[in-house]
Amino acid sequence: MNDLAPLLTPEGRALLDEVRGTAPADELAVATRLRRTHPAALVSAALGQARLRQRAAAKFGEADAGRMFFTPDGVEQSTRARVAGYRAGRLRALGVTSVADLCCGIGGDAIALARAGVRVLAVDRDPLTAAVARANAQALGLGHLIEVREADVTEVDTTGWDAVFVDPARRGGRGRIFDPEAYSPPLSWAVEAARAAPLAALKVAPGIPHEAVPGEAEAEWISDGGDVKEAVLWFGTGAGTVRATLLPGPRTLVGRGLPDPQVRPVGRWLYEPDGAVVRSHLVAEAAADLDGGLLDPTIAYITADEHRPTPFATAYEITDRLPFNLKRLKALLREREVGTLTVKKRGSAVEPEELRRKVKPQGPNAATVFLTRVAGAPTMLIGTPAPPLPGP
């Protein structure tokens, strides 16, 4: 799709409605039928857009995705709506009423900001991407709050805006980019833009090295449904603060500058910290709240004697501890009639699928096996998960 305009015409919109929900297996037959009465290029564009809308439903929900417009890169790189909504809500709570959204992409963050009552200048240098962002603002009834500008973000004057939000491109022709200075624009430029604004938020990859976080910034790692989605560098909210925020919720763990937890013997309970807690280096805070310690100084598994429900880690009641030995594990699983085996690992080279294939679990019961190290020794811990916390 190189031109959005034909899809915005009455014929294009009617065609989009007609191909909505077309299954991949039916595309050829649908395309053949529609090309009898519509231009072939328009039919292809409509079917391509229908396919993108189906993919985007996981991020934006079916209702919004069914009205929005997408590019392949836009679906891949856009922020999940729940994450964007959380960030927009936090900006609004800080008193922000206007934001310059630089590198706006297809407009996902601009939409969340506008729905929070924030006026947005959305900027992207790619003509098609800017056109898609503008079409999305109109499609969702937010055009009065979102001004889309096709421009190079490095040349945009953000004076007069309450805050700046920058989401640099982190994918290139060869895939994901890990070096922050290889972002487009580079992280160093985004940091300078943030320093010049009253408030700012920079979206970066969750794998950003902690040493790359500017000293005056707050760093927040965000997970959604257990998957770490992004890190955000906040300027003007609290220098040096570190947060791990879990969605839905939100539930936030704030760093307290605690030393690394002590290594201790395996207790009755094992806690697997959420990825945002691990990425933010707040395992010590989680362990302190659980009155726990580490199984091994290099592995982020917490062990404790008591069960304390927490949103920041998944708890498992440990029933068995074995040195790494597949024959012993197979015998134990057979004795317990375990047919559903969840395999988790940290600090082990064994692949979960390889282990399942070798132990051949069979039976009506379920268990979880952790392949890890305890005080340096390869160990298998078998347990069952505690009931999940209620609520969002």
PDB file of C-alpha atoms in Angstrom, residues 103-363:
ATOM      1  CA  CYS A 103       7.936  10.069  15.454  1.00  0.00           C
ATOM      2  CA  CYS A 104       4.184   9.482  15.831  1.00  0.00           C
ATOM      3  CA  GLY A 105       3.969   6.505  13.466  1.00  0.00           C
ATOM      4  CA  ILE A 106       0.379   5.560  12.650  1.00  0.00           C
ATOM      5  CA  GLY A 107      -0.854   7.572  15.631  1.00  0.00           C
ATOM      6  CA  GLY A 108      -1.406   5.010  18.389  1.00  0.00           C
ATOM      7  CA  ASP A 109       0.103   7.180  21.127  1.00  0.00           C
ATOM      8  CA  ALA A 110      -1.524  10.330  19.780  1.00  0.00           C
ATOM      9  CA  ILE A 111      -4.908   8.584  19.957  1.00  0.00           C
ATOM     10  CA  ALA A 112      -4.346   7.582  23.591  1.00  0.00           C
ATOM     11  CA  LEU A 113      -3.262  11.122  24.488  1.00  0.00           C
ATOM     12  CA  ALA A 114      -6.260  12.667  22.764  1.00  0.00           C
ATOM     13  CA  ARG A 115      -8.613  10.286  24.561  1.00  0.00           C
ATOM     14  CA  ALA A 116      -7.052  11.472  27.816  1.00  0.00           C
ATOM     15  CA  GLY A 117      -8.061  15.030  26.868  1.00  0.00           C
ATOM     16  CA  VAL A 118      -4.611  16.110  25.663  1.00  0.00           C
ATOM     17  CA  ARG A 119      -4.068  18.222  22.541  1.00  0.00           C
ATOM     18  CA  VAL A 120      -1.445  16.620  20.284  1.00  0.00           C
ATOM     19  CA  LEU A 121       0.958  17.673  17.563  1.00  0.00           C
ATOM     20  CA  ALA A 122       1.809  14.373  15.841  1.00  0.00           C
ATOM     21  CA  VAL A 123       4.902  14.472  13.629  1.00  0.00           C
ATOM     22  CA  ASP A 124       6.340  11.900  11.220  1.00  0.00           C
ATOM     23  CA  ARG A 125       8.562  12.444   8.209  1.00  0.00           C
ATOM     24  CA  ASP A 126       7.188   9.559   6.121  1.00  0.00           C
ATOM     25  CA  PRO A 127       4.337  10.829   3.906  1.00  0.00           C
ATOM     26  CA  LEU A 128       2.315   7.592   3.963  1.00  0.00           C
ATOM     27  CA  THR A 129       2.724   7.123   7.716  1.00  0.00           C
ATOM     28  CA  ALA A 130       1.634  10.718   8.369  1.00  0.00           C
ATOM     29  CA  ALA A 131      -1.383  10.211   6.095  1.00  0.00           C
ATOM     30  CA  VAL A 132      -2.339   7.057   8.004  1.00  0.00           C
ATOM     31  CA  ALA A 133      -2.020   8.866  11.345  1.00  0.00           C
ATOM     32  CA  ARG A 134      -4.265  11.663  10.049  1.00  0.00           C
ATOM     33  CA  ALA A 135      -6.834   9.171   8.745  1.00  0.00           C
ATOM     34  CA  ASN A 136      -6.847   7.364  12.100  1.00  0.00           C
ATOM     35  CA  ALA A 137      -7.441  10.568  14.034  1.00  0.00           C
ATOM     36  CA  GLN A 138     -10.417  11.309  11.796  1.00  0.00           C
ATOM     37  CA  ALA A 139     -11.727   7.735  11.855  1.00  0.00           C
ATOM     38  CA  LEU A 140     -11.864   7.719  15.667  1.00  0.00           C
ATOM     39  CA  GLY A 141     -13.379  11.195  15.942  1.00  0.00           C
ATOM     40  CA  LEU A 142     -10.237  12.788  17.386  1.00  0.00           C
ATOM     41  CA  GLY A 143      -9.255  15.078  14.524  1.00  0.00           C
ATOM     42  CA  HIS A 144     -10.070  18.165  16.574  1.00  0.00           C
ATOM     43  CA  LEU A 145      -7.394  17.240  19.122  1.00  0.00           C
ATOM     44  CA  ILE A 146      -4.702  15.808  16.851  1.00  0.00           C
ATOM     45  CA  GLU A 147      -2.774  17.885  14.326  1.00  0.00           C
ATOM     46  CA  VAL A 148      -0.648  15.644  12.088  1.00  0.00           C
ATOM     47  CA  ARG A 149       2.400  17.221  10.479  1.00  0.00           C
ATOM     48  CA  GLU A 150       4.651  15.602   7.868  1.00  0.00           C
ATOM     49  CA  ALA A 151       8.116  16.820   8.856  1.00  0.00           C
ATOM     50  CA  ASP A 152      11.555  15.853  10.114  1.00  0.00           C
ATOM     51  CA  VAL A 153      11.193  15.809  13.905  1.00  0.00           C
ATOM     52  CA  THR A 154      14.657  17.334  14.329  1.00  0.00           C
ATOM     53  CA  GLU A 155      13.368  20.490  12.636  1.00  0.00           C
ATOM     54  CA  VAL A 156      10.136  20.890  14.636  1.00  0.00           C
ATOM     55  CA  ASP A 157       9.865  23.693  17.197  1.00  0.00           C
ATOM     56  CA  THR A 158       8.191  22.275  20.316  1.00  0.00           C
ATOM     57  CA  THR A 159       8.169  25.562  22.217  1.00  0.00           C
ATOM     58  CA  GLY A 160       4.782  26.139  23.834  1.00  0.00           C
ATOM     59  CA  TRP A 161       3.907  22.473  24.271  1.00  0.00           C
ATOM     60  CA  ASP A 162       3.556  21.182  27.831  1.00  0.00           C
ATOM     61  CA  ALA A 163       5.490  17.995  27.110  1.00  0.00           C
ATOM     62  CA  VAL A 164       7.408  16.134  24.438  1.00  0.00           C
ATOM     63  CA  PHE A 165       6.982  12.440  23.678  1.00  0.00           C
ATOM     64  CA  VAL A 166       9.566  10.766  21.433  1.00  0.00           C
ATOM     65  CA  ASP A 167       9.321   7.233  20.069  1.00  0.00           C
ATOM     66  CA  PRO A 168      12.410   6.741  17.869  1.00  0.00           C
ATOM     67  CA  ALA A 169      12.334   4.042  15.210  1.00  0.00           C
ATOM     68  CA  ARG A 170      14.068   0.928  16.539  1.00  0.00           C
ATOM     69  CA  ARG A 171      13.837  -1.219  13.428  1.00  0.00           C
ATOM     70  CA  GLY A 172      15.847  -0.992  10.234  1.00  0.00           C
ATOM     71  CA  GLY A 173      16.242  -2.954   7.041  1.00  0.00           C
ATOM     72  CA  ARG A 174      17.910  -5.767   8.970  1.00  0.00           C
ATOM     73  CA  GLY A 175      15.418  -5.940  11.808  1.00  0.00           C
ATOM     74  CA  ARG A 176      15.499  -4.754  15.393  1.00  0.00           C
ATOM     75  CA  ILE A 177      18.112  -2.159  16.415  1.00  0.00           C
ATOM     76  CA  PHE A 178      19.770  -2.612  19.798  1.00  0.00           C
ATOM     77  CA  ASP A 179      22.225   0.311  19.826  1.00  0.00           C
ATOM     78  CA  PRO A 180      20.347   3.401  21.128  1.00  0.00           C
ATOM     79  CA  GLU A 181      22.553   5.651  18.996  1.00  0.00           C
ATOM     80  CA  ALA A 182      21.378   3.757  15.909  1.00  0.00           C
ATOM     81  CA  TYR A 183      17.747   4.669  16.622  1.00  0.00           C
ATOM     82  CA  SER A 184      16.138   7.095  14.197  1.00  0.00           C
ATOM     83  CA  PRO A 185      16.573   9.755  15.505  1.00  0.00           C
ATOM     84  CA  PRO A 186      19.427   8.724  17.861  1.00  0.00           C
ATOM     85  CA  LEU A 187      18.738   8.525  21.589  1.00  0.00           C
ATOM     86  CA  SER A 188      21.207  11.369  22.211  1.00  0.00           C
ATOM     87  CA  TRP A 189      19.075  13.711  20.083  1.00  0.00           C
ATOM     88  CA  ALA A 190      15.886  12.574  21.860  1.00  0.00           C
ATOM     89  CA  VAL A 191      17.508  13.230  25.250  1.00  0.00           C
ATOM     90  CA  GLU A 192      18.434  16.777  24.227  1.00  0.00           C
ATOM     91  CA  ALA A 193      14.872  17.364  22.987  1.00  0.00           C
ATOM     92  CA  ALA A 194      13.589  16.090  26.337  1.00  0.00           C
ATOM     93  CA  ARG A 195      15.919  18.347  28.315  1.00  0.00           C
ATOM     94  CA  ALA A 196      14.571  21.364  26.458  1.00  0.00           C
ATOM     95  CA  ALA A 197      10.944  20.574  27.367  1.00  0.00           C
ATOM     96  CA  PRO A 198       9.099  21.178  30.658  1.00  0.00           C
ATOM     97  CA  LEU A 199       8.229  17.457  30.772  1.00  0.00           C
ATOM     98  CA  ALA A 200       9.183  14.621  28.465  1.00  0.00           C
ATOM     99  CA  ALA A 201       8.839  10.886  27.948  1.00  0.00           C
ATOM    100  CA  LEU A 202      11.115   8.877  25.670  1.00  0.00           C
ATOM    101  CA  LYS A 203      10.044   5.386  24.647  1.00  0.00           C
ATOM    102  CA  VAL A 204      13.028   3.044  24.334  1.00  0.00           C
ATOM    103  CA  ALA A 205      13.651  -0.686  24.038  1.00  0.00           C
ATOM    104  CA  PRO A 206      13.314  -2.577  27.345  1.00  0.00           C
ATOM    105  CA  GLY A 207      16.816  -3.926  26.877  1.00  0.00           C
ATOM    106  CA  ILE A 208      18.405  -0.485  27.177  1.00  0.00           C
ATOM    107  CA  PRO A 209      21.516  -0.682  29.373  1.00  0.00           C
ATOM    108  CA  HIS A 210      21.020   1.014  32.717  1.00  0.00           C
ATOM    109  CA  GLU A 211      24.235   2.945  32.192  1.00  0.00           C
ATOM    110  CA  ALA A 212      22.667   4.556  29.099  1.00  0.00           C
ATOM    111  CA  VAL A 213      19.911   6.154  31.212  1.00  0.00           C
ATOM    112  CA  PRO A 214      20.692   9.854  31.802  1.00  0.00           C
ATOM    113  CA  GLY A 215      21.212  10.745  35.449  1.00  0.00           C
ATOM    114  CA  GLU A 216      18.383  13.288  35.501  1.00  0.00           C
ATOM    115  CA  ALA A 217      15.833  10.844  34.072  1.00  0.00           C
ATOM    116  CA  GLU A 218      13.398   8.475  35.724  1.00  0.00           C
ATOM    117  CA  ALA A 219      13.445   5.021  34.131  1.00  0.00           C
ATOM    118  CA  GLU A 220      10.267   2.941  34.001  1.00  0.00           C
ATOM    119  CA  TRP A 221       9.925  -0.574  32.606  1.00  0.00           C
ATOM    120  CA  ILE A 222       6.388  -1.565  31.588  1.00  0.00           C
ATOM    121  CA  SER A 223       4.955  -5.050  31.098  1.00  0.00           C
ATOM    122  CA  ASP A 224       1.488  -5.934  29.862  1.00  0.00           C
ATOM    123  CA  GLY A 225       0.020  -9.305  30.739  1.00  0.00           C
ATOM    124  CA  GLY A 226       3.467 -10.496  31.797  1.00  0.00           C
ATOM    125  CA  ASP A 227       5.252  -9.437  28.591  1.00  0.00           C
ATOM    126  CA  VAL A 228       7.790  -6.603  28.888  1.00  0.00           C
ATOM    127  CA  LYS A 229       6.797  -4.075  26.234  1.00  0.00           C
ATOM    128  CA  GLU A 230       8.997  -1.028  26.666  1.00  0.00           C
ATOM    129  CA  ALA A 231      11.046   1.229  28.860  1.00  0.00           C
ATOM    130  CA  VAL A 232      10.239   4.917  29.250  1.00  0.00           C
ATOM    131  CA  LEU A 233      12.713   7.618  30.219  1.00  0.00           C
ATOM    132  CA  TRP A 234      10.827  10.392  32.012  1.00  0.00           C
ATOM    133  CA  PHE A 235      12.259  13.889  32.370  1.00  0.00           C
ATOM    134  CA  GLY A 236      10.911  16.306  34.953  1.00  0.00           C
ATOM    135  CA  THR A 237       9.377  13.644  37.219  1.00  0.00           C
ATOM    136  CA  GLY A 238      12.206  12.600  39.532  1.00  0.00           C
ATOM    137  CA  ALA A 239      15.897  12.153  38.739  1.00  0.00           C
ATOM    138  CA  GLY A 240      17.234   8.669  39.302  1.00  0.00           C
ATOM    139  CA  THR A 241      13.899   7.036  40.144  1.00  0.00           C
ATOM    140  CA  VAL A 242      13.461   3.486  38.851  1.00  0.00           C
ATOM    141  CA  ARG A 243      10.030   1.868  38.414  1.00  0.00           C
ATOM    142  CA  ALA A 244       8.551  -1.395  37.248  1.00  0.00           C
ATOM    143  CA  THR A 245       4.916  -1.039  36.177  1.00  0.00           C
ATOM    144  CA  LEU A 246       2.653  -3.991  35.462  1.00  0.00           C
ATOM    145  CA  LEU A 247      -0.483  -3.793  33.348  1.00  0.00           C
ATOM    146  CA  PRO A 248      -3.361  -4.259  33.643  1.00  0.00           C
ATOM    147  CA  GLY A 249      -3.572  -2.369  36.867  1.00  0.00           C
ATOM    148  CA  PRO A 250      -1.389  -0.406  36.933  1.00  0.00           C
ATOM    149  CA  ARG A 251       0.720  -1.819  39.745  1.00  0.00           C
ATOM    150  CA  THR A 252       4.064  -0.117  40.266  1.00  0.00           C
ATOM    151  CA  LEU A 253       7.166  -1.137  42.214  1.00  0.00           C
ATOM    152  CA  VAL A 254       9.507   1.767  42.954  1.00  0.00           C
ATOM    153  CA  GLY A 255      13.205   1.283  43.559  1.00  0.00           C
ATOM    154  CA  ARG A 256      14.509   1.910  47.072  1.00  0.00           C
ATOM    155  CA  GLY A 257      18.199   1.499  46.362  1.00  0.00           C
ATOM    156  CA  LEU A 258      18.440  -1.846  48.170  1.00  0.00           C
ATOM    157  CA  PRO A 259      21.575  -3.999  47.982  1.00  0.00           C
ATOM    158  CA  ASP A 260      21.509  -7.344  46.176  1.00  0.00           C
ATOM    159  CA  PRO A 261      19.494  -9.981  48.079  1.00  0.00           C
ATOM    160  CA  GLN A 262      21.305 -12.631  50.065  1.00  0.00           C
ATOM    161  CA  VAL A 263      21.519 -16.192  48.744  1.00  0.00           C
ATOM    162  CA  ARG A 264      19.595 -18.580  50.984  1.00  0.00           C
ATOM    163  CA  PRO A 265      18.508 -22.240  51.031  1.00  0.00           C
ATOM    164  CA  VAL A 266      15.498 -23.324  48.998  1.00  0.00           C
ATOM    165  CA  GLY A 267      12.315 -22.540  50.898  1.00  0.00           C
ATOM    166  CA  ARG A 268       8.803 -23.796  50.453  1.00  0.00           C
ATOM    167  CA  TRP A 269       7.969 -21.106  47.895  1.00  0.00           C
ATOM    168  CA  LEU A 270       9.671 -19.973  44.701  1.00  0.00           C
ATOM    169  CA  TYR A 271       8.817 -16.609  43.141  1.00  0.00           C
ATOM    170  CA  GLU A 272       9.388 -15.798  39.481  1.00  0.00           C
ATOM    171  CA  PRO A 273       9.589 -11.984  39.210  1.00  0.00           C
ATOM    172  CA  ASP A 274       7.753 -10.256  36.384  1.00  0.00           C
ATOM    173  CA  GLY A 275      10.023  -9.349  33.481  1.00  0.00           C
ATOM    174  CA  ALA A 276       9.633  -5.620  34.199  1.00  0.00           C
ATOM    175  CA  VAL A 277      10.936  -6.208  37.728  1.00  0.00           C
ATOM    176  CA  VAL A 278      13.943  -8.091  36.358  1.00  0.00           C
ATOM    177  CA  ARG A 279      14.675  -5.535  33.636  1.00  0.00           C
ATOM    178  CA  SER A 280      14.442  -2.639  36.069  1.00  0.00           C
ATOM    179  CA  HIS A 281      16.875  -4.366  38.474  1.00  0.00           C
ATOM    180  CA  LEU A 282      14.283  -4.282  41.261  1.00  0.00           C
ATOM    181  CA  VAL A 283      14.519  -7.951  42.237  1.00  0.00           C
ATOM    182  CA  ALA A 284      16.000  -6.819  45.586  1.00  0.00           C
ATOM    183  CA  GLU A 285      12.885  -4.752  46.328  1.00  0.00           C
ATOM    184  CA  ALA A 286      10.611  -7.652  45.399  1.00  0.00           C
ATOM    185  CA  ALA A 287      12.642 -10.046  47.547  1.00  0.00           C
ATOM    186  CA  ALA A 288      12.574  -7.707  50.549  1.00  0.00           C
ATOM    187  CA  ASP A 289       8.786  -7.413  50.343  1.00  0.00           C
ATOM    188  CA  LEU A 290       8.565 -11.226  50.280  1.00  0.00           C
ATOM    189  CA  ASP A 291      11.108 -11.720  53.084  1.00  0.00           C
ATOM    190  CA  GLY A 292      12.999 -13.867  50.602  1.00  0.00           C
ATOM    191  CA  GLY A 293      16.413 -14.380  49.121  1.00  0.00           C
ATOM    192  CA  LEU A 294      17.976 -15.720  45.936  1.00  0.00           C
ATOM    193  CA  LEU A 295      18.588 -19.329  44.957  1.00  0.00           C
ATOM    194  CA  ASP A 296      21.804 -18.242  43.252  1.00  0.00           C
ATOM    195  CA  PRO A 297      23.531 -14.839  43.123  1.00  0.00           C
ATOM    196  CA  THR A 298      23.296 -14.688  39.319  1.00  0.00           C
ATOM    197  CA  ILE A 299      19.680 -15.840  38.822  1.00  0.00           C
ATOM    198  CA  ALA A 300      16.467 -13.873  39.394  1.00  0.00           C
ATOM    199  CA  TYR A 301      14.497 -16.527  41.246  1.00  0.00           C
ATOM    200  CA  ILE A 302      13.378 -15.617  44.766  1.00  0.00           C
ATOM    201  CA  THR A 303      12.825 -18.253  47.460  1.00  0.00           C
ATOM    202  CA  ALA A 304      10.949 -17.816  50.739  1.00  0.00           C
ATOM    203  CA  ASP A 305       9.370 -19.877  53.504  1.00  0.00           C
ATOM    204  CA  GLU A 306       5.964 -18.156  53.449  1.00  0.00           C
ATOM    205  CA  HIS A 307       3.484 -17.355  50.719  1.00  0.00           C
ATOM    206  CA  ARG A 308       2.883 -13.638  50.350  1.00  0.00           C
ATOM    207  CA  PRO A 309       0.669 -12.823  47.343  1.00  0.00           C
ATOM    208  CA  THR A 310       2.279 -10.141  45.190  1.00  0.00           C
ATOM    209  CA  PRO A 311       1.541  -8.751  41.734  1.00  0.00           C
ATOM    210  CA  PHE A 312       5.267  -8.472  41.023  1.00  0.00           C
ATOM    211  CA  ALA A 313       6.079 -12.188  40.977  1.00  0.00           C
ATOM    212  CA  THR A 314       4.353 -15.494  40.300  1.00  0.00           C
ATOM    213  CA  ALA A 315       4.473 -17.855  43.279  1.00  0.00           C
ATOM    214  CA  TYR A 316       5.024 -21.608  43.104  1.00  0.00           C
ATOM    215  CA  GLU A 317       4.856 -24.062  45.986  1.00  0.00           C
ATOM    216  CA  ILE A 318       7.935 -26.287  45.707  1.00  0.00           C
ATOM    217  CA  THR A 319       7.341 -29.976  46.361  1.00  0.00           C
ATOM    218  CA  ASP A 320      10.644 -31.498  45.253  1.00  0.00           C
ATOM    219  CA  ARG A 321      14.265 -30.530  44.807  1.00  0.00           C
ATOM    220  CA  LEU A 322      16.509 -32.780  42.691  1.00  0.00           C
ATOM    221  CA  PRO A 323      20.004 -32.494  41.269  1.00  0.00           C
ATOM    222  CA  PHE A 324      19.790 -32.319  37.504  1.00  0.00           C
ATOM    223  CA  ASN A 325      19.024 -35.893  36.420  1.00  0.00           C
ATOM    224  CA  LEU A 326      16.545 -36.693  33.652  1.00  0.00           C
ATOM    225  CA  LYS A 327      16.002 -40.290  34.730  1.00  0.00           C
ATOM    226  CA  ARG A 328      15.042 -39.236  38.245  1.00  0.00           C
ATOM    227  CA  LEU A 329      12.760 -36.538  36.879  1.00  0.00           C
ATOM    228  CA  LYS A 330      11.063 -38.985  34.511  1.00  0.00           C
ATOM    229  CA  ALA A 331      10.484 -41.457  37.356  1.00  0.00           C
ATOM    230  CA  LEU A 332       9.055 -38.776  39.643  1.00  0.00           C
ATOM    231  CA  LEU A 333       6.675 -37.478  36.965  1.00  0.00           C
ATOM    232  CA  ARG A 334       5.513 -41.004  36.197  1.00  0.00           C
ATOM    233  CA  GLU A 335       4.892 -41.633  39.906  1.00  0.00           C
ATOM    234  CA  ARG A 336       2.886 -38.405  40.206  1.00  0.00           C
ATOM    235  CA  GLU A 337       1.017 -39.082  36.914  1.00  0.00           C
ATOM    236  CA  VAL A 338       2.036 -35.724  35.482  1.00  0.00           C
ATOM    237  CA  GLY A 339       0.955 -35.302  31.866  1.00  0.00           C
ATOM    238  CA  THR A 340       0.928 -31.500  31.633  1.00  0.00           C
ATOM    239  CA  LEU A 341       4.456 -30.284  32.297  1.00  0.00           C
ATOM    240  CA  THR A 342       5.428 -26.614  32.242  1.00  0.00           C
ATOM    241  CA  VAL A 343       9.184 -26.136  31.916  1.00  0.00           C
ATOM    242  CA  LYS A 344      10.840 -22.913  33.024  1.00  0.00           C
ATOM    243  CA  LYS A 345      14.536 -22.224  33.022  1.00  0.00           C
ATOM    244  CA  ARG A 346      17.084 -19.679  34.139  1.00  0.00           C
ATOM    245  CA  GLY A 347      20.744 -20.572  34.170  1.00  0.00           C
ATOM    246  CA  SER A 348      20.282 -23.844  32.273  1.00  0.00           C
ATOM    247  CA  ALA A 349      21.277 -24.775  28.731  1.00  0.00           C
ATOM    248  CA  VAL A 350      18.544 -27.431  28.413  1.00  0.00           C
ATOM    249  CA  GLU A 351      15.707 -26.476  26.063  1.00  0.00           C
ATOM    250  CA  PRO A 352      12.164 -27.024  27.422  1.00  0.00           C
ATOM    251  CA  GLU A 353      10.959 -28.913  24.338  1.00  0.00           C
ATOM    252  CA  GLU A 354      13.988 -31.198  24.494  1.00  0.00           C
ATOM    253  CA  LEU A 355      13.258 -32.021  28.129  1.00  0.00           C
ATOM    254  CA  ARG A 356       9.570 -32.741  27.458  1.00  0.00           C
ATOM    255  CA  ARG A 357      10.515 -35.037  24.605  1.00  0.00           C
ATOM    256  CA  LYS A 358      12.896 -37.017  26.804  1.00  0.00           C
ATOM    257  CA  VAL A 359      10.706 -37.393  29.909  1.00  0.00           C
ATOM    258  CA  LYS A 360       7.472 -38.061  27.928  1.00  0.00           C
ATOM    259  CA  PRO A 361       4.996 -36.843  30.586  1.00  0.00           C
ATOM    260  CA  GLN A 362       1.723 -38.780  30.759  1.00  0.00           C
ATOM    261  CA  GLY A 363      -1.210 -38.615  33.133  1.00  0.00           C
TER     262      GLY A 363
END
